[in-house]
């Protein structure tokens, strides 16, 4: 069985190697993909610790009855990965959407959502902590919890003015009523625990189910956020961006940066991720079914675009993980470490698993 899995992973790497380059780009993609885990899973998120160790957290059952947070480790710059260990679980709940941040004292926080369905949805964003470089974890705190229709989703950590901030999506009944729309909110970690809710994008005002927030910081101290939004009748989701002067004030409007090439066919460009590269190059990924015969997550593929002028113009999309029509490479993430950009996906072809493809930044031509 082990040999069979390895053979399938090599087949996947060869498939990526055969994929042609897509025009001139500032990103130089390696031919072969890296297998992080060949055993299913979803929503990979990477983080580099102070000692250089890379963590990759994702959703996987690993033999359990519900989804759990699994964590793999790499000590060779992301080339090889350990078999994942369960870092967080909650009996009767599906746990997903892992995200990490390391504190000054070396402790690591792991945020994730825990959802228990039924007539009423029990939804929580939980935070675990590790005191031993991510080897073992224990529950730290509850960031937010809701009960009823909707829930809280997709936590994302970032430092703001020396404090840990966690952004997330909230479509719970307590926040949005029965509108079906969604807020982007954030909380700050204070000495006595998590602060009250701050709203970065108010769904009832934008008329949209703004979701899946990811935030990064620019060199001048500003922050940039990317979200998926559904306030366009021709698309299920589009990808939007907005800026903040300080990470706290998000009053600037959202701006659409990518829409599917097909209109009115149930198409979307959602589940976005953003990374700020050196020189304030913005790289955004998303999953889209724009090229598929069908529609939906199950036939969507990760694509990557970039901007060298702070979002005024964008490159053509590049597909790091091409899959046949009807297959998927989704719930994409990215991470910049050791002068390399890691594109992350959970794919179901030719074997289900978590994969990375690495790019370096091409040096600018001398004038």
Short mmCIF file of C-alpha atoms in Angstrom, two decimals:
data_model
loop_
_atom_site.label_atom_id
_atom_site.label_comp_id
_atom_site.label_asym_id
_atom_site.label_seq_id
_atom_site.Cartn_x
_atom_site.Cartn_y
_atom_site.Cartn_z
CA UNK A 1 0.00 0.00 0.00
CA UNK A 2 2.82 2.38 0.91
CA UNK A 3 4.50 1.79 -2.46
CA UNK A 4 1.18 2.40 -4.21
CA UNK A 5 0.72 5.76 -2.47
CA UNK A 6 4.29 6.81 -3.30
CA UNK A 7 3.75 5.86 -6.93
CA UNK A 8 0.58 7.94 -7.09
CA UNK A 9 2.37 10.91 -5.52
CA UNK A 10 5.16 10.63 -8.10
CA UNK A 11 2.50 10.54 -10.80
CA UNK A 12 1.06 13.77 -9.44
CA UNK A 13 4.47 15.43 -9.38
CA UNK A 14 5.05 14.36 -12.98
CA UNK A 15 1.67 15.77 -13.98
CA UNK A 16 2.56 19.18 -12.54
CA UNK A 17 5.96 19.03 -14.25
CA UNK A 18 4.27 18.53 -17.59
CA UNK A 19 2.10 21.60 -17.16
CA UNK A 20 3.36 24.42 -19.41
CA UNK A 21 4.43 27.82 -18.17
CA UNK A 22 1.77 30.51 -18.48
CA UNK A 23 3.54 33.50 -19.94
CA UNK A 24 6.03 35.86 -18.33
CA UNK A 25 5.81 35.99 -14.57
CA UNK A 26 7.68 37.37 -11.60
CA UNK A 27 7.20 33.93 -10.01
CA UNK A 28 9.41 31.04 -11.04
CA UNK A 29 7.55 27.83 -10.20
CA UNK A 30 9.34 24.56 -9.55
CA UNK A 31 8.24 21.69 -11.77
CA UNK A 32 7.53 19.13 -9.09
CA UNK A 33 4.98 19.35 -6.31
CA UNK A 34 5.75 18.33 -2.72
CA UNK A 35 3.48 15.83 -1.00
CA UNK A 36 2.75 16.93 2.56
CA UNK A 37 0.20 14.19 3.30
CA UNK A 38 -1.14 11.55 0.89
CA UNK A 39 -4.20 10.59 2.87
CA UNK A 40 -6.99 13.09 2.38
CA UNK A 41 -7.50 16.32 4.26
CA UNK A 42 -8.47 19.90 3.48
CA UNK A 43 -7.69 23.58 4.13
CA UNK A 44 -3.88 23.51 4.54
CA UNK A 45 -2.23 26.41 6.35
CA UNK A 46 1.53 26.80 6.88
CA UNK A 47 3.61 28.67 9.47
CA UNK A 48 7.34 28.97 10.18
CA UNK A 49 8.54 28.84 13.79
CA UNK A 50 11.44 30.85 15.17
CA UNK A 51 13.80 27.86 14.84
CA UNK A 52 12.95 27.46 11.16
CA UNK A 53 10.60 24.50 11.56
CA UNK A 54 7.60 24.65 9.21
CA UNK A 55 4.19 23.55 10.43
CA UNK A 56 1.31 22.64 8.13
CA UNK A 57 -2.11 22.33 9.74
CA UNK A 58 -5.14 20.93 7.96
CA UNK A 59 -8.46 19.14 8.48
CA UNK A 60 -8.34 15.33 8.55
CA UNK A 61 -10.16 12.58 10.39
CA UNK A 62 -7.00 10.42 10.84
CA UNK A 63 -9.25 7.52 11.77
CA UNK A 64 -11.59 9.47 14.01
CA UNK A 65 -15.36 9.86 13.59
CA UNK A 66 -15.10 13.62 13.07
CA UNK A 67 -12.69 16.01 11.38
CA UNK A 68 -9.71 16.92 13.56
CA UNK A 69 -6.81 19.36 13.25
CA UNK A 70 -3.76 17.52 11.96
CA UNK A 71 -0.26 19.01 11.96
CA UNK A 72 2.75 17.93 9.90
CA UNK A 73 6.28 19.28 10.43
CA UNK A 74 9.24 19.96 8.14
CA UNK A 75 12.80 20.73 9.22
CA UNK A 76 14.31 20.86 5.72
CA UNK A 77 12.59 23.91 4.30
CA UNK A 78 9.38 22.17 3.28
CA UNK A 79 10.89 19.42 1.15
CA UNK A 80 9.83 16.51 3.37
CA UNK A 81 7.11 16.28 6.00
CA UNK A 82 6.37 14.11 9.00
CA UNK A 83 3.25 11.99 9.24
CA UNK A 84 0.63 14.29 10.80
CA UNK A 85 -0.35 14.18 14.43
CA UNK A 86 -3.68 15.27 15.91
CA UNK A 87 -3.26 18.71 17.46
CA UNK A 88 -6.88 19.49 18.31
CA UNK A 89 -10.22 17.70 18.45
CA UNK A 90 -13.55 18.02 20.21
CA UNK A 91 -15.91 15.10 20.72
CA UNK A 92 -18.97 15.33 18.49
CA UNK A 93 -17.64 18.39 16.64
CA UNK A 94 -15.98 18.75 13.24
CA UNK A 95 -12.80 20.77 13.68
CA UNK A 96 -11.30 22.63 10.72
CA UNK A 97 -9.61 25.82 9.48
CA UNK A 98 -6.29 25.64 11.35
CA UNK A 99 -4.19 28.79 11.72
CA UNK A 100 -0.99 29.44 13.70
CA UNK A 101 0.93 32.27 15.30
CA UNK A 102 4.00 32.16 17.56
CA UNK A 103 4.34 34.50 20.53
CA UNK A 104 7.47 36.28 21.71
CA UNK A 105 7.97 33.75 24.51
CA UNK A 106 7.96 30.89 21.99
CA UNK A 107 4.47 29.59 22.73
CA UNK A 108 2.38 28.82 19.64
CA UNK A 109 -1.34 29.52 19.30
CA UNK A 110 -3.53 27.36 17.05
CA UNK A 111 -6.96 28.72 16.12
CA UNK A 112 -9.66 26.56 14.53
CA UNK A 113 -13.40 26.28 14.24
CA UNK A 114 -15.46 23.53 15.87
CA UNK A 115 -18.95 22.92 14.47
CA UNK A 116 -21.69 20.58 15.67
CA UNK A 117 -24.70 20.51 13.39
CA UNK A 118 -28.33 19.71 14.08
CA UNK A 119 -31.54 21.69 14.37
CA UNK A 120 -29.39 24.36 15.99
CA UNK A 121 -25.71 24.80 15.06
CA UNK A 122 -23.25 24.85 17.94
CA UNK A 123 -20.31 26.83 16.52
CA UNK A 124 -17.10 27.86 18.24
CA UNK A 125 -13.73 29.32 17.38
CA UNK A 126 -11.27 27.67 19.72
CA UNK A 127 -7.63 28.38 20.47
CA UNK A 128 -5.08 25.78 21.55
CA UNK A 129 -1.55 26.47 22.77
CA UNK A 130 1.76 24.63 22.56
CA UNK A 131 4.64 25.24 24.95
CA UNK A 132 7.03 22.77 23.25
CA UNK A 133 7.39 24.01 19.68
CA UNK A 134 4.18 22.42 18.44
CA UNK A 135 4.81 18.88 19.64
CA UNK A 136 1.88 18.83 22.09
CA UNK A 137 -1.18 21.06 22.43
CA UNK A 138 -3.76 21.98 25.05
CA UNK A 139 -6.87 24.14 25.00
CA UNK A 140 -6.07 27.81 25.59
CA UNK A 141 -9.37 29.66 25.19
CA UNK A 142 -12.66 30.08 23.38
CA UNK A 143 -12.44 33.02 20.98
CA UNK A 144 -16.18 33.21 20.22
CA UNK A 145 -19.14 30.85 20.27
CA UNK A 146 -22.62 31.01 18.76
CA UNK A 147 -25.71 28.83 18.82
CA UNK A 148 -28.50 28.78 16.26
CA UNK A 149 -28.43 29.20 12.51
CA UNK A 150 -25.11 30.06 10.90
CA UNK A 151 -21.83 30.07 12.76
CA UNK A 152 -18.27 31.37 12.95
CA UNK A 153 -15.59 30.29 10.49
CA UNK A 154 -12.05 30.54 9.12
CA UNK A 155 -9.92 32.20 11.83
CA UNK A 156 -6.77 33.98 10.68
CA UNK A 157 -4.05 35.30 13.01
CA UNK A 158 -1.90 38.38 12.50
CA UNK A 159 -0.07 40.82 14.78
CA UNK A 160 -1.51 44.34 15.03
CA UNK A 161 0.32 46.96 17.09
CA UNK A 162 2.03 44.28 19.16
CA UNK A 163 -1.15 42.34 19.88
CA UNK A 164 -2.43 39.07 18.48
CA UNK A 165 -5.48 39.66 16.31
CA UNK A 166 -7.73 36.96 14.93
CA UNK A 167 -9.98 37.67 11.95
CA UNK A 168 -12.92 35.40 11.12
CA UNK A 169 -16.27 35.21 9.30
CA UNK A 170 -19.52 35.36 11.24
CA UNK A 171 -22.89 34.49 9.70
CA UNK A 172 -24.51 33.49 12.98
CA UNK A 173 -28.08 34.37 13.76
CA UNK A 174 -26.94 36.44 16.72
CA UNK A 175 -24.79 38.67 14.48
CA UNK A 176 -26.73 38.75 11.19
CA UNK A 177 -30.30 37.84 12.06
CA UNK A 178 -32.04 35.91 9.28
CA UNK A 179 -30.40 37.83 6.41
CA UNK A 180 -28.09 35.02 5.27
CA UNK A 181 -25.29 37.58 4.98
CA UNK A 182 -21.98 37.55 6.83
CA UNK A 183 -19.60 39.84 8.70
CA UNK A 184 -15.83 39.87 8.71
CA UNK A 185 -14.89 40.46 12.34
CA UNK A 186 -11.77 40.42 14.49
CA UNK A 187 -10.78 40.24 18.14
CA UNK A 188 -7.59 41.19 19.97
CA UNK A 189 -5.90 39.07 22.62
CA UNK A 190 -5.79 41.17 25.79
CA UNK A 191 -4.30 40.37 29.19
CA UNK A 192 -7.69 39.20 30.44
CA UNK A 193 -8.63 37.30 27.29
CA UNK A 194 -10.18 38.05 23.94
CA UNK A 195 -11.63 41.51 23.33
CA UNK A 196 -15.10 42.25 22.09
CA UNK A 197 -15.95 41.98 18.39
CA UNK A 198 -14.63 44.54 15.92
CA UNK A 199 -16.22 44.60 12.46
CA UNK A 200 -13.95 44.86 9.42
CA UNK A 201 -16.71 44.34 6.84
CA UNK A 202 -20.40 44.54 7.73
CA UNK A 203 -22.38 42.14 5.56
CA UNK A 204 -25.71 43.81 6.26
CA UNK A 205 -24.24 47.06 4.93
CA UNK A 206 -22.35 45.65 1.95
CA UNK A 207 -25.31 43.41 1.12
CA UNK A 208 -22.95 40.46 0.83
CA UNK A 209 -21.89 37.24 2.48
CA UNK A 210 -18.29 38.45 2.86
CA UNK A 211 -16.21 35.49 3.96
CA UNK A 212 -12.91 33.68 4.40
CA UNK A 213 -10.77 36.70 5.42
CA UNK A 214 -6.99 36.65 5.14
CA UNK A 215 -4.89 39.66 6.20
CA UNK A 216 -1.24 40.60 5.66
CA UNK A 217 0.90 43.66 6.38
CA UNK A 218 2.57 46.04 3.91
CA UNK A 219 6.03 47.51 4.42
CA UNK A 220 4.63 50.96 5.28
CA UNK A 221 2.53 49.61 8.15
CA UNK A 222 -0.75 49.35 6.30
CA UNK A 223 -2.69 46.12 6.14
CA UNK A 224 -4.46 44.41 3.27
CA UNK A 225 -7.36 41.95 3.41
CA UNK A 226 -8.83 39.63 0.83
CA UNK A 227 -12.34 38.13 1.05
CA UNK A 228 -14.89 36.28 -1.03
CA UNK A 229 -18.15 38.15 -1.66
CA UNK A 230 -21.48 37.20 -3.24
CA UNK A 231 -23.16 40.54 -3.93
CA UNK A 232 -22.91 40.08 -7.72
CA UNK A 233 -25.88 38.36 -9.41
CA UNK A 234 -23.77 36.83 -12.21
CA UNK A 235 -21.49 34.87 -9.85
CA UNK A 236 -21.69 32.72 -6.75
CA UNK A 237 -18.53 34.39 -5.38
CA UNK A 238 -15.98 36.95 -6.51
CA UNK A 239 -12.65 37.86 -4.91
CA UNK A 240 -12.34 41.30 -3.31
CA UNK A 241 -9.65 43.28 -1.51
CA UNK A 242 -9.49 46.21 0.90
CA UNK A 243 -6.82 48.15 2.79
CA UNK A 244 -6.46 49.50 6.32
CA UNK A 245 -4.06 52.20 7.55
CA UNK A 246 -3.40 50.40 10.83
CA UNK A 247 -5.16 47.00 10.87
CA UNK A 248 -7.94 48.39 13.07
CA UNK A 249 -9.73 50.84 10.79
CA UNK A 250 -11.30 48.95 7.89
CA UNK A 251 -13.62 51.70 6.67
CA UNK A 252 -12.21 51.72 3.12
CA UNK A 253 -14.54 50.01 0.62
CA UNK A 254 -13.97 46.58 -0.85
CA UNK A 255 -12.70 46.39 -4.43
CA UNK A 256 -13.31 43.47 -6.79
CA UNK A 257 -10.08 42.04 -8.19
CA UNK A 258 -11.21 38.79 -9.85
CA UNK A 259 -14.44 37.48 -11.35
CA UNK A 260 -14.89 34.16 -13.17
CA UNK A 261 -14.56 34.25 -16.95
CA UNK A 262 -18.05 32.77 -17.30
CA UNK A 263 -21.13 34.66 -16.17
CA UNK A 264 -24.42 33.32 -14.94
CA UNK A 265 -23.42 29.66 -14.90
CA UNK A 266 -23.10 29.21 -11.15
CA UNK A 267 -19.41 30.07 -11.35
CA UNK A 268 -17.28 31.50 -8.58
CA UNK A 269 -13.84 32.69 -7.53
CA UNK A 270 -13.78 32.20 -3.79
CA UNK A 271 -11.78 30.94 -0.81
CA UNK A 272 -9.07 33.59 -1.36
CA UNK A 273 -5.67 33.95 0.27
CA UNK A 274 -3.19 36.85 0.16
CA UNK A 275 0.55 37.10 0.83
CA UNK A 276 2.66 40.26 0.66
CA UNK A 277 6.05 39.49 -0.90
CA UNK A 278 9.18 41.69 -0.71
CA UNK A 279 8.66 44.96 -2.53
CA UNK A 280 4.98 44.91 -1.53
CA UNK A 281 4.09 42.52 -4.33
CA UNK A 282 0.59 41.23 -3.62
CA UNK A 283 -0.05 37.57 -4.43
CA UNK A 284 -3.64 36.34 -4.23
CA UNK A 285 -4.89 32.80 -4.66
CA UNK A 286 -8.46 31.56 -4.97
CA UNK A 287 -10.39 28.50 -6.09
CA UNK A 288 -12.55 28.70 -9.18
CA UNK A 289 -14.73 26.44 -11.31
CA UNK A 290 -14.57 28.82 -14.27
CA UNK A 291 -12.88 26.22 -16.51
CA UNK A 292 -14.95 23.22 -15.43
CA UNK A 293 -17.93 21.72 -17.22
CA UNK A 294 -19.81 21.60 -13.94
CA UNK A 295 -19.91 23.97 -11.02
CA UNK A 296 -19.00 23.83 -7.34
CA UNK A 297 -16.08 23.14 -5.03
CA UNK A 298 -15.78 19.56 -6.24
CA UNK A 299 -14.69 20.71 -9.71
CA UNK A 300 -12.72 23.82 -8.73
CA UNK A 301 -9.00 24.51 -9.07
CA UNK A 302 -6.59 26.84 -7.28
CA UNK A 303 -5.34 29.84 -9.28
CA UNK A 304 -2.80 32.55 -8.41
CA UNK A 305 -2.60 36.20 -9.52
CA UNK A 306 -0.20 38.96 -8.47
CA UNK A 307 0.01 42.74 -8.48
CA UNK A 308 3.11 44.94 -8.45
CA UNK A 309 1.14 48.21 -8.03
CA UNK A 310 -0.79 47.57 -4.80
CA UNK A 311 -3.81 46.07 -6.47
CA UNK A 312 -4.38 48.54 -9.29
CA UNK A 313 -3.64 45.90 -11.94
CA UNK A 314 -3.29 42.12 -11.77
CA UNK A 315 -1.52 39.43 -13.73
CA UNK A 316 -3.22 36.67 -15.65
CA UNK A 317 -4.01 33.67 -13.43
CA UNK A 318 -1.59 30.77 -13.04
CA UNK A 319 -2.74 27.26 -12.10
CA UNK A 320 -0.24 25.59 -9.73
CA UNK A 321 -2.16 22.30 -9.51
CA UNK A 322 -3.88 21.47 -12.80
CA UNK A 323 -6.39 18.62 -12.52
CA UNK A 324 -8.72 16.99 -15.07
CA UNK A 325 -12.23 18.29 -15.56
CA UNK A 326 -14.37 17.00 -12.72
CA UNK A 327 -11.52 16.82 -10.18
CA UNK A 328 -10.43 19.47 -7.69
CA UNK A 329 -7.50 21.25 -6.05
CA UNK A 330 -9.12 23.51 -3.47
CA UNK A 331 -9.13 25.22 -0.05
CA UNK A 332 -5.90 26.84 -1.10
CA UNK A 333 -3.40 28.60 1.12
CA UNK A 334 0.00 30.25 0.63
CA UNK A 335 3.05 31.05 2.72
CA UNK A 336 6.28 33.00 2.19
CA UNK A 337 9.33 31.56 3.96
CA UNK A 338 13.04 31.33 3.21
CA UNK A 339 12.63 33.42 0.03
CA UNK A 340 10.12 30.90 -1.31
CA UNK A 341 6.38 31.08 -1.92
CA UNK A 342 4.52 27.92 -0.99
CA UNK A 343 1.22 27.36 -2.79
CA UNK A 344 -0.85 24.87 -0.78
CA UNK A 345 -3.87 22.85 -1.77
CA UNK A 346 -5.98 19.82 -0.92
CA UNK A 347 -6.45 17.85 -4.15
CA UNK A 348 -8.34 14.66 -4.99
CA UNK A 349 -6.34 13.64 -8.07
CA UNK A 350 -4.61 11.27 -8.58
CA UNK A 351 -4.81 10.64 -4.83
CA UNK A 352 -6.41 12.65 -2.07
CA UNK A 353 -3.97 14.66 -0.01
CA UNK A 354 -2.26 17.90 0.92
CA UNK A 355 0.30 19.24 -1.57
CA UNK A 356 2.63 22.20 -1.98
CA UNK A 357 4.20 23.80 -5.03
CA UNK A 358 7.08 26.18 -4.52
CA UNK A 359 7.99 29.37 -6.40
CA UNK A 360 10.82 31.85 -6.11
CA UNK A 361 10.69 35.53 -6.92
CA UNK A 362 12.45 36.38 -10.19
CA UNK A 363 15.04 39.11 -9.81
CA UNK A 364 14.02 42.35 -11.58
CA UNK A 365 15.87 43.09 -14.79
CA UNK A 366 18.48 45.84 -14.57
CA UNK A 367 17.48 49.01 -16.39
#
